[in-house]
mmCIF file of C-alpha atoms in Angstrom:
data_model
loop_
_atom_site.group_PDB
_atom_site.id
_atom_site.type_symbol
_atom_site.label_atom_id
_atom_site.label_comp_id
_atom_site.label_asym_id
_atom_site.label_seq_id
_atom_site.Cartn_x
_atom_site.Cartn_y
_atom_site.Cartn_z
ATOM 1 C CA MET A 228 -24.100 67.113 55.099
ATOM 2 C CA PHE A 229 -26.915 70.003 55.699
ATOM 3 C CA GLY A 230 -26.281 72.248 53.155
ATOM 4 C CA TYR A 231 -23.834 70.612 51.002
ATOM 5 C CA ARG A 232 -25.081 69.712 47.156
ATOM 6 C CA VAL A 233 -23.270 67.456 44.725
ATOM 7 C CA PRO A 234 -24.601 67.027 41.073
ATOM 8 C CA ALA A 235 -24.787 63.602 39.462
ATOM 9 C CA PRO A 236 -22.541 63.141 36.434
ATOM 10 C CA ASP A 237 -24.849 63.561 33.895
ATOM 11 C CA GLU A 238 -25.975 66.858 35.711
ATOM 12 C CA ALA A 239 -25.009 70.497 35.873
ATOM 13 C CA MET A 240 -25.850 71.909 38.938
ATOM 14 C CA LEU A 241 -27.009 75.862 38.717
ATOM 15 C CA ILE A 242 -26.918 78.192 42.024
ATOM 16 C CA SER A 243 -28.557 81.346 42.024
ATOM 17 C CA GLY A 244 -28.810 83.823 44.629
ATOM 18 C CA GLY A 245 -25.654 85.497 45.950
ATOM 19 C CA ARG A 246 -23.063 87.078 43.294
ATOM 20 C CA ARG A 247 -23.444 86.265 39.673
ATOM 21 C CA GLY A 248 -21.580 83.925 38.062
ATOM 22 C CA LEU A 249 -19.967 83.552 34.423
ATOM 23 C CA GLY A 250 -20.580 86.638 32.201
ATOM 24 C CA GLY A 251 -22.820 88.128 34.449
ATOM 25 C CA ALA A 252 -25.137 85.247 34.319
ATOM 26 C CA PRO A 253 -27.750 85.033 37.344
ATOM 27 C CA PHE A 254 -26.330 81.460 38.372
ATOM 28 C CA ARG A 255 -23.316 79.896 39.027
ATOM 29 C CA VAL A 256 -22.336 76.523 37.370
ATOM 30 C CA VAL A 257 -21.192 73.296 38.939
ATOM 31 C CA THR A 258 -20.156 70.237 37.499
ATOM 32 C CA GLY A 259 -18.153 67.286 38.968
ATOM 33 C CA HIS A 260 -17.744 68.268 42.443
ATOM 34 C CA GLY A 261 -19.677 69.141 45.480
ATOM 35 C CA LYS A 262 -20.340 73.013 46.518
ATOM 36 C CA PHE A 263 -21.891 74.030 50.154
ATOM 37 C CA VAL A 264 -24.850 75.904 49.863
ATOM 38 C CA LEU A 265 -26.752 78.275 52.394
ATOM 39 C CA PRO A 266 -30.264 77.054 52.906
ATOM 40 C CA VAL A 267 -32.828 79.659 52.394
ATOM 41 C CA PHE A 268 -30.294 82.277 50.791
ATOM 42 C CA ARG A 269 -29.330 79.869 47.693
ATOM 43 C CA LYS A 270 -31.517 78.203 45.291
ATOM 44 C CA VAL A 271 -30.408 75.126 43.680
ATOM 45 C CA ARG A 272 -31.638 73.616 40.082
ATOM 46 C CA PHE A 273 -29.891 70.921 37.970
ATOM 47 C CA LEU A 274 -29.936 71.001 34.181
ATOM 48 C CA THR A 275 -29.373 67.495 32.375
ATOM 49 C CA LEU A 276 -26.546 67.121 30.369
ATOM 50 C CA SER A 277 -27.405 63.761 29.600
ATOM 51 C CA MET A 278 -27.789 62.551 25.075
ATOM 52 C CA CYS A 279 -31.558 63.385 24.010
ATOM 53 C CA GLU A 280 -33.302 62.419 21.111
ATOM 54 C CA SER A 281 -35.598 63.900 18.624
ATOM 55 C CA GLU A 282 -37.617 62.480 15.947
ATOM 56 C CA VAL A 283 -38.684 64.640 12.916
ATOM 57 C CA THR A 284 -40.946 63.454 10.201
ATOM 58 C CA GLU A 285 -41.310 65.660 7.666
ATOM 59 C CA THR A 286 -43.096 65.978 3.753
ATOM 60 C CA CYS A 287 -40.212 67.974 1.754
ATOM 61 C CA VAL A 288 -40.428 68.438 -1.961
ATOM 62 C CA THR A 289 -37.621 68.200 -3.834
ATOM 63 C CA ARG A 290 -35.904 69.968 -6.739
ATOM 64 C CA GLN A 291 -37.634 68.098 -9.378
ATOM 65 C CA GLY A 292 -41.139 69.194 -7.185
ATOM 66 C CA ILE A 293 -41.587 65.427 -6.243
ATOM 67 C CA ALA A 294 -43.058 65.179 -2.925
ATOM 68 C CA LEU A 295 -40.976 63.091 -0.508
ATOM 69 C CA HIS A 296 -41.873 61.914 3.440
ATOM 70 C CA VAL A 297 -38.266 61.878 4.905
ATOM 71 C CA ARG A 298 -37.983 60.762 8.576
ATOM 72 C CA ALA A 299 -34.884 61.230 10.613
ATOM 73 C CA VAL A 300 -33.555 61.177 14.351
ATOM 74 C CA ILE A 301 -31.293 63.563 15.576
ATOM 75 C CA ALA A 302 -29.424 62.736 18.978
ATOM 76 C CA PHE A 303 -28.216 65.739 20.219
ATOM 77 C CA LYS A 304 -27.623 67.105 24.309
ATOM 78 C CA VAL A 305 -26.376 70.154 26.201
ATOM 79 C CA GLY A 306 -22.905 71.522 25.501
ATOM 80 C CA ASN A 307 -20.207 70.658 28.573
ATOM 81 C CA ASP A 308 -18.772 74.286 28.380
ATOM 82 C CA HIS A 309 -20.363 76.787 30.853
ATOM 83 C CA GLU A 310 -21.398 79.194 28.115
ATOM 84 C CA SER A 311 -23.939 76.308 26.536
ATOM 85 C CA ILE A 312 -25.009 75.545 30.032
ATOM 86 C CA ILE A 313 -25.975 78.941 31.098
ATOM 87 C CA ASN A 314 -27.671 79.363 27.363
ATOM 88 C CA ALA A 315 -29.156 76.034 27.978
ATOM 89 C CA GLY A 316 -30.440 77.043 31.343
ATOM 90 C CA GLN A 317 -31.872 79.914 30.890
ATOM 91 C CA ARG A 318 -33.628 78.739 27.843
ATOM 92 C CA PHE A 319 -34.791 74.874 29.216
ATOM 93 C CA LEU A 320 -34.378 75.183 32.637
ATOM 94 C CA SER A 321 -37.825 75.263 34.121
ATOM 95 C CA ASP A 322 -39.063 72.722 31.278
ATOM 96 C CA GLN A 323 -36.414 71.193 29.706
ATOM 97 C CA GLU A 324 -38.746 68.797 27.475
ATOM 98 C CA GLN A 325 -38.870 71.691 25.239
ATOM 99 C CA MET A 326 -35.081 70.891 23.931
ATOM 100 C CA SER A 327 -36.595 68.009 21.768
ATOM 101 C CA VAL A 328 -39.596 69.744 20.749
ATOM 102 C CA LEU A 329 -37.502 72.890 19.470
ATOM 103 C CA THR A 330 -34.598 71.128 17.715
ATOM 104 C CA GLY A 331 -37.149 68.454 15.907
ATOM 105 C CA ARG A 332 -38.408 72.205 14.724
ATOM 106 C CA ILE A 333 -35.316 73.596 13.418
ATOM 107 C CA PHE A 334 -34.206 70.347 11.981
ATOM 108 C CA ALA A 335 -37.495 70.272 9.839
ATOM 109 C CA GLY A 336 -36.732 73.582 8.466
ATOM 110 C CA HIS A 337 -33.253 72.884 7.468
ATOM 111 C CA LEU A 338 -34.458 69.286 6.151
ATOM 112 C CA ARG A 339 -36.774 71.275 3.936
ATOM 113 C CA ALA A 340 -34.808 73.524 2.687
ATOM 114 C CA ILE A 341 -31.601 71.349 1.660
ATOM 115 C CA ILE A 342 -33.839 69.006 0.248
ATOM 116 C CA GLY A 343 -35.744 71.461 -1.837
ATOM 117 C CA SER A 344 -32.108 72.242 -3.617
ATOM 118 C CA MET A 345 -31.254 68.410 -4.149
ATOM 119 C CA THR A 346 -33.103 65.989 -6.868
ATOM 120 C CA VAL A 347 -34.454 62.460 -5.694
ATOM 121 C CA GLU A 348 -31.478 60.517 -6.834
ATOM 122 C CA GLU A 349 -28.985 62.698 -5.415
ATOM 123 C CA ILE A 350 -31.142 62.388 -1.839
ATOM 124 C CA VAL A 351 -31.623 58.060 -2.177
ATOM 125 C CA THR A 352 -27.921 57.917 -3.383
ATOM 126 C CA GLU A 353 -26.381 60.281 -1.197
ATOM 127 C CA ARG A 354 -27.892 60.333 2.150
ATOM 128 C CA GLN A 355 -24.741 60.936 4.303
ATOM 129 C CA LYS A 356 -24.414 64.109 2.153
ATOM 130 C CA LEU A 357 -27.689 65.527 3.196
ATOM 131 C CA ALA A 358 -27.231 64.615 6.885
ATOM 132 C CA ALA A 359 -23.749 66.388 7.006
ATOM 133 C CA GLU A 360 -25.507 69.582 5.016
ATOM 134 C CA VAL A 361 -28.483 69.906 7.549
ATOM 135 C CA LEU A 362 -26.007 69.074 10.501
ATOM 136 C CA ASP A 363 -23.932 72.119 9.104
ATOM 137 C CA THR A 364 -26.688 74.615 8.712
ATOM 138 C CA SER A 365 -28.156 73.699 11.809
ATOM 139 C CA LYS A 366 -25.060 74.038 13.881
ATOM 140 C CA THR A 367 -24.858 77.563 14.237
ATOM 141 C CA GLU A 368 -28.573 77.871 15.791
ATOM 142 C CA MET A 369 -28.237 75.023 18.233
ATOM 143 C CA ALA A 370 -25.383 76.487 19.706
ATOM 144 C CA LYS A 371 -27.173 79.607 20.119
ATOM 145 C CA ILE A 372 -29.416 77.558 22.444
ATOM 146 C CA GLY A 373 -26.884 75.678 24.581
ATOM 147 C CA LEU A 374 -27.047 72.372 22.232
ATOM 148 C CA THR A 375 -24.706 70.166 20.330
ATOM 149 C CA VAL A 376 -25.741 67.724 17.793
ATOM 150 C CA ASP A 377 -24.128 64.076 17.976
ATOM 151 C CA SER A 378 -25.588 62.673 14.634
ATOM 152 C CA LEU A 379 -28.340 62.669 12.464
ATOM 153 C CA GLN A 380 -29.534 59.848 10.791
ATOM 154 C CA ILE A 381 -31.824 60.053 7.934
ATOM 155 C CA GLN A 382 -34.182 56.711 8.517
ATOM 156 C CA SER A 383 -36.477 57.085 5.541
ATOM 157 C CA ILE A 384 -37.448 58.646 2.323
ATOM 158 C CA ASP A 385 -40.754 57.787 0.464
ATOM 159 C CA ASP A 386 -42.266 59.346 -2.245
ATOM 160 C CA GLY A 387 -45.922 57.939 -1.440
ATOM 161 C CA ASP A 388 -47.843 57.092 -4.399
ATOM 162 C CA THR A 389 -45.777 58.715 -6.716
ATOM 163 C CA GLY A 390 -43.762 55.776 -7.599
ATOM 164 C CA TYR A 391 -40.573 57.721 -8.890
ATOM 165 C CA ILE A 392 -38.234 55.983 -6.668
ATOM 166 C CA ASP A 393 -39.588 52.549 -7.772
ATOM 167 C CA ALA A 394 -39.164 53.311 -11.467
ATOM 168 C CA MET A 395 -35.725 54.832 -10.813
ATOM 169 C CA SER A 396 -35.141 51.834 -9.495
ATOM 170 C CA ALA A 397 -36.560 49.715 -11.691
ATOM 171 C CA PRO A 398 -33.579 49.403 -13.877
ATOM 172 C CA HIS A 399 -31.083 48.681 -10.975
ATOM 173 C CA LYS A 400 -34.230 46.208 -9.707
ATOM 174 C CA ALA A 401 -33.604 44.649 -13.099
ATOM 175 C CA ALA A 402 -29.974 44.370 -13.119
ATOM 176 C CA ILE A 403 -29.994 42.869 -9.482
ATOM 177 C CA GLN A 404 -32.806 40.719 -10.221
ATOM 178 C CA ARG A 405 -30.589 39.383 -13.531
ATOM 179 C CA GLN A 406 -27.681 39.762 -11.327
ATOM 180 C CA ALA A 407 -29.785 37.306 -9.256
ATOM 181 C CA GLN A 408 -31.008 34.911 -11.976
ATOM 182 C CA ILE A 409 -27.365 34.695 -13.182
ATOM 183 C CA ALA A 410 -25.839 34.056 -9.625
ATOM 184 C CA GLN A 411 -28.703 31.605 -9.072
ATOM 185 C CA ALA A 412 -28.223 29.731 -12.336
ATOM 186 C CA GLN A 413 -24.186 29.566 -11.499
ATOM 187 C CA ALA A 414 -25.105 28.659 -8.248
ATOM 188 C CA THR A 415 -27.591 25.963 -9.635
ATOM 189 C CA GLN A 416 -24.866 24.925 -12.079
ATOM 190 C CA ALA A 417 -22.453 24.395 -9.789
ATOM 191 C CA ALA A 418 -24.611 22.328 -6.873
ATOM 192 C CA THR A 419 -25.038 20.630 -10.331
ATOM 193 C CA GLN A 420 -21.672 19.737 -11.183
ATOM 194 C CA ALA A 421 -21.017 19.355 -7.447
ATOM 195 C CA GLU A 422 -23.642 16.907 -7.070
ATOM 196 C CA GLN A 423 -22.577 15.646 -10.460
ATOM 197 C CA ALA A 424 -18.736 15.178 -9.149
ATOM 198 C CA ALA A 425 -19.909 13.912 -5.939
ATOM 199 C CA ALA A 426 -22.169 10.826 -8.041
ATOM 200 C CA ARG A 427 -18.861 10.209 -10.128
ATOM 201 C CA ALA A 428 -16.496 10.140 -7.108
ATOM 202 C CA GLN A 429 -18.970 7.647 -5.344
ATOM 203 C CA ALA A 430 -19.488 5.681 -8.502
ATOM 204 C CA GLU A 431 -15.602 5.325 -8.345
ATOM 205 C CA TYR A 432 -15.793 4.617 -4.785
ATOM 206 C CA ALA A 433 -18.072 1.670 -5.682
ATOM 207 C CA ARG A 434 -15.834 0.743 -8.405
ATOM 208 C CA GLN A 435 -12.982 0.633 -6.828
ATOM 209 C CA THR A 436 -14.178 -1.030 -3.963
ATOM 210 C CA ALA A 437 -15.734 -3.881 -6.170
ATOM 211 C CA VAL A 438 -12.694 -4.395 -7.932
ATOM 212 C CA VAL A 439 -10.836 -4.748 -4.502
ATOM 213 C CA LYS A 440 -13.630 -7.608 -3.094
ATOM 214 C CA ALA A 441 -13.272 -9.205 -6.414
ATOM 215 C CA GLU A 442 -9.447 -9.396 -5.987
ATOM 216 C CA TYR A 443 -9.844 -10.057 -2.710
ATOM 217 C CA SER A 444 -12.276 -12.897 -3.644
ATOM 218 C CA ALA A 445 -10.281 -14.582 -6.366
ATOM 219 C CA GLU A 446 -7.069 -14.407 -3.791
ATOM 220 C CA VAL A 447 -9.643 -16.561 -1.348
ATOM 221 C CA ASP A 448 -10.359 -18.441 -4.248
ATOM 222 C CA ARG A 449 -7.187 -19.273 -5.377
ATOM 223 C CA ALA A 450 -6.147 -20.588 -1.819
ATOM 224 C CA GLN A 451 -9.006 -22.214 -1.206
ATOM 225 C CA ALA A 452 -8.057 -23.941 -4.517
ATOM 226 C CA ARG A 453 -4.210 -24.586 -3.375
ATOM 227 C CA ALA A 454 -5.428 -25.471 -0.100
ATOM 228 C CA ALA A 455 -7.979 -27.842 -1.770
ATOM 229 C CA GLN A 456 -4.949 -29.693 -4.029
ATOM 230 C CA ALA A 457 -1.982 -29.631 -1.433
ATOM 231 C CA GLY A 458 -3.234 -32.639 -0.232
ATOM 232 C CA PRO A 459 -3.896 -34.759 -3.555
ATOM 233 C CA LEU A 460 -0.602 -32.815 -4.460
ATOM 234 C CA ALA A 461 1.344 -34.167 -1.885
ATOM 235 C CA GLN A 462 -0.290 -37.484 -2.041
ATOM 236 C CA ALA A 463 0.776 -37.739 -5.305
ATOM 237 C CA ASP A 464 4.141 -36.856 -4.864
ATOM 238 C CA ALA A 465 3.909 -39.559 -2.016
ATOM 239 C CA GLN A 466 3.047 -42.172 -4.207
ATOM 240 C CA GLN A 467 5.472 -41.113 -7.316
ATOM 241 C CA GLU A 468 8.131 -41.277 -4.395
ATOM 242 C CA VAL A 469 7.192 -45.012 -3.720
ATOM 243 C CA LEU A 470 6.456 -45.771 -7.210
ATOM 244 C CA ALA A 471 9.684 -44.553 -8.057
ATOM 245 C CA ALA A 472 11.662 -46.785 -5.119
ATOM 246 C CA GLN A 473 9.561 -49.632 -6.029
ATOM 247 C CA THR A 474 10.921 -49.008 -9.687
ATOM 248 C CA GLU A 475 14.654 -48.917 -8.400
ATOM 249 C CA LEU A 476 14.094 -52.105 -6.180
ATOM 250 C CA ALA A 477 12.432 -54.002 -9.183
ATOM 251 C CA GLN A 478 15.607 -52.873 -10.938
ATOM 252 C CA ARG A 479 17.583 -54.149 -8.606
ATOM 253 C CA GLN A 480 16.107 -57.107 -8.293
ATOM 254 C CA ALA A 481 16.120 -58.010 -12.260
ATOM 255 C CA LEU A 482 19.713 -57.281 -12.087
ATOM 256 C CA LEU A 483 20.330 -59.283 -9.104
ATOM 257 C CA ARG A 484 18.353 -62.319 -10.779
ATOM 258 C CA GLN A 485 20.272 -61.428 -13.846
ATOM 259 C CA GLN A 486 23.284 -61.892 -11.927
ATOM 260 C CA GLN A 487 21.703 -65.058 -10.132
ATOM 261 C CA LEU A 488 20.962 -66.792 -13.596
ATOM 262 C CA VAL A 489 24.215 -65.897 -15.168
ATOM 263 C CA ALA A 490 26.221 -67.506 -12.187
ATOM 264 C CA GLU A 491 23.524 -70.615 -11.974
ATOM 265 C CA ILE A 492 22.991 -71.290 -15.706
ATOM 266 C CA VAL A 493 25.252 -69.499 -18.145
ATOM 267 C CA LYS A 494 28.219 -70.031 -16.308
ATOM 268 C CA PRO A 495 27.363 -74.048 -15.802
ATOM 269 C CA ALA A 496 26.397 -73.777 -19.638
ATOM 270 C CA GLU A 497 29.584 -72.468 -20.675
ATOM 271 C CA ALA A 498 31.741 -74.680 -18.519
ATOM 272 C CA ASP A 499 29.780 -77.966 -20.063
ATOM 273 C CA ALA A 500 30.671 -76.345 -23.446
ATOM 274 C CA GLU A 501 34.124 -75.528 -23.016
ATOM 275 C CA ARG A 502 34.325 -79.245 -21.742
ATOM 276 C CA VAL A 503 32.967 -80.590 -24.763
ATOM 277 C CA ARG A 504 35.087 -78.709 -26.909
ATOM 278 C CA ILE A 505 37.884 -79.955 -24.554
ATOM 279 C CA LEU A 506 37.259 -83.498 -25.483
ATOM 280 C CA ALA A 507 36.759 -82.676 -28.986
ATOM 281 C CA ALA A 508 40.234 -81.121 -29.216
ATOM 282 C CA ALA A 509 41.460 -84.247 -27.526
ATOM 283 C CA GLU A 510 39.882 -86.725 -29.956
ATOM 284 C CA ALA A 511 41.452 -84.689 -32.560
ATOM 285 C CA GLN A 512 44.490 -84.884 -31.126
ATOM 286 C CA ARG A 513 44.290 -88.369 -30.363
ATOM 287 C CA MET A 514 43.826 -88.847 -34.241
ATOM 288 C CA LYS A 515 46.420 -86.992 -35.046
ATOM 289 C CA ILE A 516 48.791 -88.666 -32.840
ATOM 290 C CA GLN A 517 47.593 -92.129 -34.283
ATOM 291 C CA ALA A 518 48.323 -90.490 -37.852
ATOM 292 C CA GLU A 519 51.738 -90.222 -36.790
ATOM 293 C CA ALA A 520 52.322 -93.258 -34.976
ATOM 294 C CA ALA A 521 51.003 -94.996 -37.723
ATOM 295 C CA ALA A 522 53.748 -92.715 -39.824
ATOM 296 C CA SER A 523 56.405 -93.667 -37.818
ATOM 297 C CA TYR A 524 57.535 -97.814 -37.710
ATOM 298 C CA ASP A 525 59.817 -98.269 -35.749
ATOM 299 C CA ARG A 526 57.655 -96.974 -32.846
ATOM 300 C CA VAL A 527 54.155 -97.861 -33.581
ATOM 301 C CA ALA A 528 53.951 -100.557 -30.179
ATOM 302 C CA LEU A 529 54.655 -97.267 -28.382
ATOM 303 C CA ASP A 530 52.564 -94.498 -30.001
ATOM 304 C CA ARG A 531 49.619 -97.007 -30.353
ATOM 305 C CA MET A 532 50.020 -97.574 -26.359
ATOM 306 C CA LEU A 533 50.099 -93.811 -25.965
ATOM 307 C CA ILE A 534 47.361 -92.941 -28.410
ATOM 308 C CA ASP A 535 45.186 -95.707 -26.330
ATOM 309 C CA GLN A 536 46.169 -93.859 -22.861
ATOM 310 C CA LEU A 537 45.433 -90.033 -24.395
ATOM 311 C CA PRO A 538 41.872 -90.458 -24.051
ATOM 312 C CA GLN A 539 41.915 -91.808 -20.561
ATOM 313 C CA ILE A 540 44.632 -88.922 -19.976
ATOM 314 C CA VAL A 541 42.309 -85.951 -21.179
ATOM 315 C CA LYS A 542 39.381 -87.375 -19.476
ATOM 316 C CA GLU A 543 40.687 -87.809 -16.380
ATOM 317 C CA ALA A 544 41.932 -83.878 -16.919
ATOM 318 C CA ALA A 545 38.834 -82.930 -17.374
ATOM 319 C CA GLY A 546 37.263 -84.682 -14.381
ATOM 320 C CA GLY A 547 40.003 -82.501 -12.812
ATOM 321 C CA LEU A 548 38.613 -79.689 -13.845
ATOM 322 C CA ALA A 549 34.800 -80.428 -13.381
ATOM 323 C CA GLY A 550 35.750 -80.724 -9.609
ATOM 324 C CA ALA A 551 38.014 -77.963 -9.455
ATOM 325 C CA ASN A 552 37.121 -74.645 -7.827
ATOM 326 C CA VAL A 553 38.090 -72.424 -10.905
ATOM 327 C CA ASN A 554 37.253 -68.340 -11.134
ATOM 328 C CA VAL A 555 36.995 -68.060 -14.754
ATOM 329 C CA LEU A 556 37.269 -64.072 -15.311
ATOM 330 C CA ASN A 557 37.420 -63.848 -19.168
ATOM 331 C CA GLY A 558 34.023 -66.262 -19.640
ATOM 332 C CA ALA A 559 34.340 -68.892 -22.815
ATOM 333 C CA ASP A 560 37.839 -67.131 -23.541
ATOM 334 C CA GLY A 561 39.040 -68.302 -20.102
ATOM 335 C CA LEU A 562 37.937 -71.480 -20.476
ATOM 336 C CA GLY A 563 39.540 -72.018 -23.535
ATOM 337 C CA GLU A 564 42.762 -71.150 -21.929
ATOM 338 C CA ILE A 565 42.240 -73.641 -19.423
ATOM 339 C CA ALA A 566 41.377 -76.397 -22.053
ATOM 340 C CA ALA A 567 44.538 -75.230 -23.876
ATOM 341 C CA GLY A 568 46.792 -75.717 -20.857
ATOM 342 C CA LEU A 569 45.232 -79.503 -20.179
ATOM 343 C CA VAL A 570 46.297 -80.279 -23.509
ATOM 344 C CA SER A 571 49.694 -78.899 -23.375
ATOM 345 C CA GLN A 572 49.951 -80.652 -20.322
ATOM 346 C CA GLY A 573 48.809 -83.676 -21.726
ATOM 347 C CA LEU A 574 51.541 -83.589 -24.706
ATOM 348 C CA THR A 575 54.000 -82.134 -22.675
ATOM 349 C CA ILE A 576 53.597 -85.446 -19.822
ATOM 350 C CA LEU A 577 53.680 -87.506 -23.802
ATOM 351 C CA ASP A 578 56.715 -86.108 -24.824
ATOM 352 C CA SER A 579 57.946 -87.028 -21.882
ATOM 353 C CA VAL A 580 57.060 -90.536 -21.626
ATOM 354 C CA ARG A 581 58.319 -90.923 -25.290
ATOM 355 C CA GLN A 582 61.873 -89.580 -23.776
ATOM 356 C CA ASP A 583 61.697 -92.040 -21.093
ATOM 357 C CA LEU A 584 60.824 -94.733 -22.969
ATOM 358 C CA GLY A 585 63.371 -93.726 -26.008
ATOM 359 C CA ASN A 586 66.297 -93.923 -22.766
ATOM 360 C CA GLN A 587 65.291 -97.011 -21.869
ATOM 361 C CA ASN A 588 65.365 -98.619 -24.943
ATOM 362 C CA ALA A 589 68.985 -97.322 -25.554
ATOM 363 C CA ASP A 590 69.672 -98.767 -21.808
ATOM 364 C CA GLY A 591 68.187 -102.325 -23.468
ATOM 365 C CA ARG A 592 65.476 -101.720 -21.141
ATOM 366 C CA ARG A 593 62.176 -103.057 -22.051
ATOM 367 C CA PRO A 594 59.453 -100.592 -22.990
ATOM 368 C CA GLU A 595 56.852 -102.307 -21.221
ATOM 369 C CA GLU A 596 58.861 -101.516 -17.694
ATOM 370 C CA GLY A 597 58.227 -97.674 -18.970
ATOM 371 C CA GLU A 598 54.514 -98.508 -19.846
ATOM 372 C CA ASP A 599 53.806 -99.090 -15.559
ATOM 373 C CA ASP A 600 55.386 -95.013 -15.399
ATOM 374 C CA VAL A 601 52.721 -93.645 -17.562
ATOM 375 C CA LEU A 602 49.506 -93.562 -15.500
ATOM 376 C CA PRO A 603 51.422 -92.247 -12.222
ATOM 377 C CA ARG A 604 52.812 -89.798 -14.248
ATOM 378 C CA LEU A 605 49.458 -88.905 -16.055
ATOM 379 C CA ALA A 606 48.082 -88.916 -12.392
ATOM 380 C CA ALA A 607 50.801 -86.308 -11.571
ATOM 381 C CA GLY A 608 49.946 -84.042 -13.948
ATOM 382 C CA LYS A 609 46.254 -84.380 -13.340
ATOM 383 C CA GLU A 610 47.097 -82.968 -9.923
ATOM 384 C CA GLN A 611 48.891 -80.394 -11.181
ATOM 385 C CA THR A 612 46.159 -79.616 -13.358
ATOM 386 C CA SER A 613 43.253 -79.083 -10.520
ATOM 387 C CA THR A 614 45.795 -77.219 -8.674
ATOM 388 C CA ASP A 615 46.118 -74.884 -11.243
ATOM 389 C CA GLY A 616 42.767 -74.882 -11.896
ATOM 390 C CA ARG A 617 41.932 -73.364 -8.338
ATOM 391 C CA GLU A 618 44.317 -69.924 -9.217
ATOM 392 C CA ASP A 619 42.274 -67.524 -10.600
ATOM 393 C CA ILE A 620 42.780 -67.040 -14.505
ATOM 394 C CA ASP A 621 42.935 -63.535 -16.162
#
């Protein structure tokens, strides 16, 4: 709109003409809002409220008489209150660049004064204290011209060619270098120890790996050996089983052969031996009967006849024994019992014949009549013996 003016956020609008401003100022101050200004009758000027910077480079002499080159930077601006704006507007409105120049000069004077009361050690080690004192001493003067200082930074302090600061810092440098060397040595030692530990760990890992590989290789070799031996072992077991079966078969065949030999050779031999023994016993009995017959005068003829027939009786009995189906359970003892039975039967028949002959003699019959009955009785005794021979003798 024509005649309506608005200041920027970092500016103060100064309106001159018309009525005076606050405190009898020759202008009115407007900030933060617009104002209708009559053209021709009012005049408007703007004063910056933004941050400004001033750099100070000054040679100062300390309390020890040592010259120091000090470089500082001051950050300042016009105050936000109307009084500071009025003071700054009255002094710098026509040439606002003069604010930086004047501020630098003010701080240079206060910087020389404060450094002159301090030693080099204090200045170097207590820069913040130096800046605070400079700010405090310059605050009043800066307020008079409507400026406020936000910060003061001492950027560098140099003693030129005197070498005082270097000499002052030499022990510290030596200590720092010593500490740096110690730290470097410790770091080197730690690095070496770490490398050695890493090498030991790597060697241990390699050893464990080699051991595990060796164990795996040995296990594989054992498995392969067992697999290689499995076939021969199985074949050997099979052959052993075959040999065992063959041995058992041979033993059974030998036992069967032994039984066959006993049945084919031993048993017939024992039977023949028993037959011979029976014949011998019969012969002995015949001789005994002959002796007894010789002792008996009255029965000489009868006994002689019986004696003559006794071998025939025994022969017939032996012949029946040879053709009989006799199962001998007791071996030679069984055969002996059979022979004894035959002899006993023969004697029994002989006694029976004697008794019959005696009875016939008592009746007045001739002995010749009884002679015809002897052989039939003997034949009957033979059949009885053969029949009894088929029985099992225990």
